Amino acid sequence: QVRLAESGGGNVQAGGSLRVSCVASGSFFRVNDMAWYRQAPGSQRELVAGVTRESVTNYADSVKGRFTISRDNAKHTIYLQMNSLKSDDTAVYYCYAKVQQLYNKILQDYDYWGQGTQVTVTS
């Protein structure tokens, strides 16, 4: 139905930068809110940054001033520019999207998750 494809993960040294991308594809009426979550080993999944369709953003306190989320509605794509990376940023980063789909001619919201992309920050 709907697929979220993340890309751009990899290894980076502390203080460096990395940009991850997520593209939504498939059958849907509209992609509304999208977000980046992350999960470190032994930790719970946490919200990193979110962006509405109108490009209103919010960030976790731990990444404010360092990360920037943006989106391209025409391409159904979000980006996460990560600067001044720290070892604590090491995690699997997951793309999330709230997608409007027609079900029996009724427009409803559905949640979708990508499979994740690994970001490893070395010191």
mmCIF file of C-alpha atoms in Angstrom:
data_model
loop_
_atom_site.group_PDB
_atom_site.id
_atom_site.type_symbol
_atom_site.label_atom_id
_atom_site.label_comp_id
_atom_site.label_asym_id
_atom_site.label_seq_id
_atom_site.Cartn_x
_atom_site.Cartn_y
_atom_site.Cartn_z
ATOM 1 C CA GLN A 1 0.000 0.000 0.000
ATOM 2 C CA VAL A 2 2.342 2.700 1.277
ATOM 3 C CA ARG A 3 6.073 2.393 1.543
ATOM 4 C CA LEU A 4 8.471 4.688 3.345
ATOM 5 C CA ALA A 5 11.987 4.367 2.016
ATOM 6 C CA GLU A 6 14.795 5.843 4.092
ATOM 7 C CA SER A 7 18.247 6.540 2.774
ATOM 8 C CA GLY A 8 21.388 8.418 3.682
ATOM 9 C CA GLY A 9 22.397 6.657 6.863
ATOM 10 C CA GLY A 10 25.955 5.657 7.542
ATOM 11 C CA ASN A 11 29.004 6.245 9.678
ATOM 12 C CA VAL A 12 30.206 9.704 10.565
ATOM 13 C CA GLN A 13 32.713 11.112 13.016
ATOM 14 C CA ALA A 14 31.600 13.186 15.960
ATOM 15 C CA GLY A 15 31.101 16.787 14.937
ATOM 16 C CA GLY A 16 30.310 15.815 11.393
ATOM 17 C CA SER A 17 27.119 16.048 9.394
ATOM 18 C CA LEU A 18 24.761 13.666 7.696
ATOM 19 C CA ARG A 19 21.465 13.977 5.862
ATOM 20 C CA VAL A 20 18.867 11.252 5.752
ATOM 21 C CA SER A 21 15.888 11.181 3.424
ATOM 22 C CA CYS A 22 12.539 9.442 3.375
ATOM 23 C CA VAL A 23 10.269 9.036 0.371
ATOM 24 C CA ALA A 24 6.647 7.988 0.651
ATOM 25 C CA SER A 25 5.277 6.009 -2.259
ATOM 26 C CA GLY A 26 2.240 3.911 -3.044
ATOM 27 C CA SER A 27 -1.490 4.494 -3.032
ATOM 28 C CA PHE A 28 -2.643 7.358 -0.870
ATOM 29 C CA PHE A 29 -4.671 10.518 -1.051
ATOM 30 C CA ARG A 30 -2.297 12.764 0.826
ATOM 31 C CA VAL A 31 0.663 12.612 3.163
ATOM 32 C CA ASN A 32 0.104 14.783 6.202
ATOM 33 C CA ASP A 33 2.417 14.760 9.208
ATOM 34 C CA MET A 34 5.810 13.157 8.810
ATOM 35 C CA ALA A 35 8.549 12.673 11.333
ATOM 36 C CA TRP A 36 11.861 11.122 12.180
ATOM 37 C CA TYR A 37 12.165 8.826 15.157
ATOM 38 C CA ARG A 38 15.215 7.022 16.414
ATOM 39 C CA GLN A 39 15.963 4.050 18.597
ATOM 40 C CA ALA A 40 19.313 3.361 20.179
ATOM 41 C CA PRO A 41 20.256 -0.113 21.427
ATOM 42 C CA GLY A 42 18.531 -0.821 24.710
ATOM 43 C CA SER A 43 16.438 2.336 24.474
ATOM 44 C CA GLN A 44 12.885 3.149 23.534
ATOM 45 C CA ARG A 45 12.004 4.755 20.264
ATOM 46 C CA GLU A 46 11.878 8.526 20.580
ATOM 47 C CA LEU A 47 10.711 11.387 18.432
ATOM 48 C CA VAL A 48 13.557 13.339 16.874
ATOM 49 C CA ALA A 49 11.733 15.837 14.698
ATOM 50 C CA GLY A 50 8.336 16.227 13.127
ATOM 51 C CA VAL A 51 6.960 18.349 10.334
ATOM 52 C CA THR A 52 3.396 19.024 9.267
ATOM 53 C CA ARG A 53 2.236 19.352 5.698
ATOM 54 C CA GLU A 54 2.400 23.112 6.196
ATOM 55 C CA SER A 55 6.049 22.756 7.252
ATOM 56 C CA VAL A 56 5.475 23.473 10.922
ATOM 57 C CA THR A 57 8.291 21.733 12.751
ATOM 58 C CA ASN A 58 9.067 20.506 16.217
ATOM 59 C CA TYR A 59 12.199 18.957 17.660
ATOM 60 C CA ALA A 60 13.348 16.940 20.584
ATOM 61 C CA ASP A 61 15.295 19.050 23.044
ATOM 62 C CA SER A 62 18.375 16.914 22.493
ATOM 63 C CA VAL A 63 18.641 17.894 18.826
ATOM 64 C CA LYS A 64 17.442 21.494 18.814
ATOM 65 C CA GLY A 65 19.909 23.754 17.093
ATOM 66 C CA ARG A 66 21.701 20.833 15.472
ATOM 67 C CA PHE A 67 19.089 19.032 13.371
ATOM 68 C CA THR A 68 16.761 20.468 10.759
ATOM 69 C CA ILE A 69 13.757 18.687 9.318
ATOM 70 C CA SER A 70 12.243 19.749 6.025
ATOM 71 C CA ARG A 71 9.884 18.378 3.420
ATOM 72 C CA ASP A 72 9.057 18.506 -0.244
ATOM 73 C CA ASN A 73 5.347 17.888 -0.629
ATOM 74 C CA ALA A 74 5.560 17.451 -4.381
ATOM 75 C CA LYS A 75 8.048 14.627 -3.932
ATOM 76 C CA HIS A 76 6.422 13.230 -0.764
ATOM 77 C CA THR A 77 9.827 13.420 0.830
ATOM 78 C CA ILE A 78 11.222 14.564 4.147
ATOM 79 C CA TYR A 79 14.808 15.246 5.051
ATOM 80 C CA LEU A 80 16.725 15.411 8.272
ATOM 81 C CA GLN A 81 19.905 17.437 8.181
ATOM 82 C CA MET A 82 22.025 16.412 11.137
ATOM 83 C CA ASN A 83 24.912 18.655 12.120
ATOM 84 C CA SER A 84 27.337 18.596 15.030
ATOM 85 C CA LEU A 85 26.658 14.923 15.504
ATOM 86 C CA LYS A 86 27.396 13.313 18.840
ATOM 87 C CA SER A 87 27.931 9.734 19.896
ATOM 88 C CA ASP A 88 24.542 9.846 21.607
ATOM 89 C CA ASP A 89 22.955 10.362 18.192
ATOM 90 C CA THR A 90 23.891 6.818 17.224
ATOM 91 C CA ALA A 91 20.663 4.981 16.536
ATOM 92 C CA VAL A 92 18.436 3.502 13.909
ATOM 93 C CA TYR A 93 16.466 6.357 12.426
ATOM 94 C CA TYR A 94 12.907 5.593 11.381
ATOM 95 C CA CYS A 95 10.670 7.550 9.079
ATOM 96 C CA TYR A 96 7.044 8.002 10.098
ATOM 97 C CA ALA A 97 4.121 9.282 8.078
ATOM 98 C CA LYS A 98 0.466 9.885 8.773
ATOM 99 C CA VAL A 99 -1.213 9.181 5.459
ATOM 100 C CA GLN A 100 -4.737 9.912 4.337
ATOM 101 C CA GLN A 101 -6.244 7.078 2.368
ATOM 102 C CA LEU A 102 -9.686 6.329 1.012
ATOM 103 C CA TYR A 103 -11.388 3.347 2.597
ATOM 104 C CA ASN A 104 -14.882 2.685 1.281
ATOM 105 C CA LYS A 105 -14.945 6.259 -0.002
ATOM 106 C CA ILE A 106 -14.115 7.591 3.452
ATOM 107 C CA LEU A 107 -10.918 9.512 3.987
ATOM 108 C CA GLN A 108 -9.056 8.176 7.003
ATOM 109 C CA ASP A 109 -5.640 8.552 8.572
ATOM 110 C CA TYR A 110 -3.179 5.690 8.725
ATOM 111 C CA ASP A 111 0.239 5.420 10.333
ATOM 112 C CA TYR A 112 3.212 4.052 8.410
ATOM 113 C CA TRP A 113 6.793 3.366 9.374
ATOM 114 C CA GLY A 114 9.929 2.853 7.373
ATOM 115 C CA GLN A 115 12.315 0.011 8.078
ATOM 116 C CA GLY A 116 14.960 2.340 9.446
ATOM 117 C CA THR A 117 18.419 3.476 8.501
ATOM 118 C CA GLN A 118 21.447 3.124 10.750
ATOM 119 C CA VAL A 119 23.340 6.222 11.807
ATOM 120 C CA THR A 120 26.559 5.572 13.673
ATOM 121 C CA VAL A 121 28.576 8.432 15.131
ATOM 122 C CA THR A 122 32.139 7.536 16.051
ATOM 123 C CA SER A 123 34.474 9.399 18.367
#
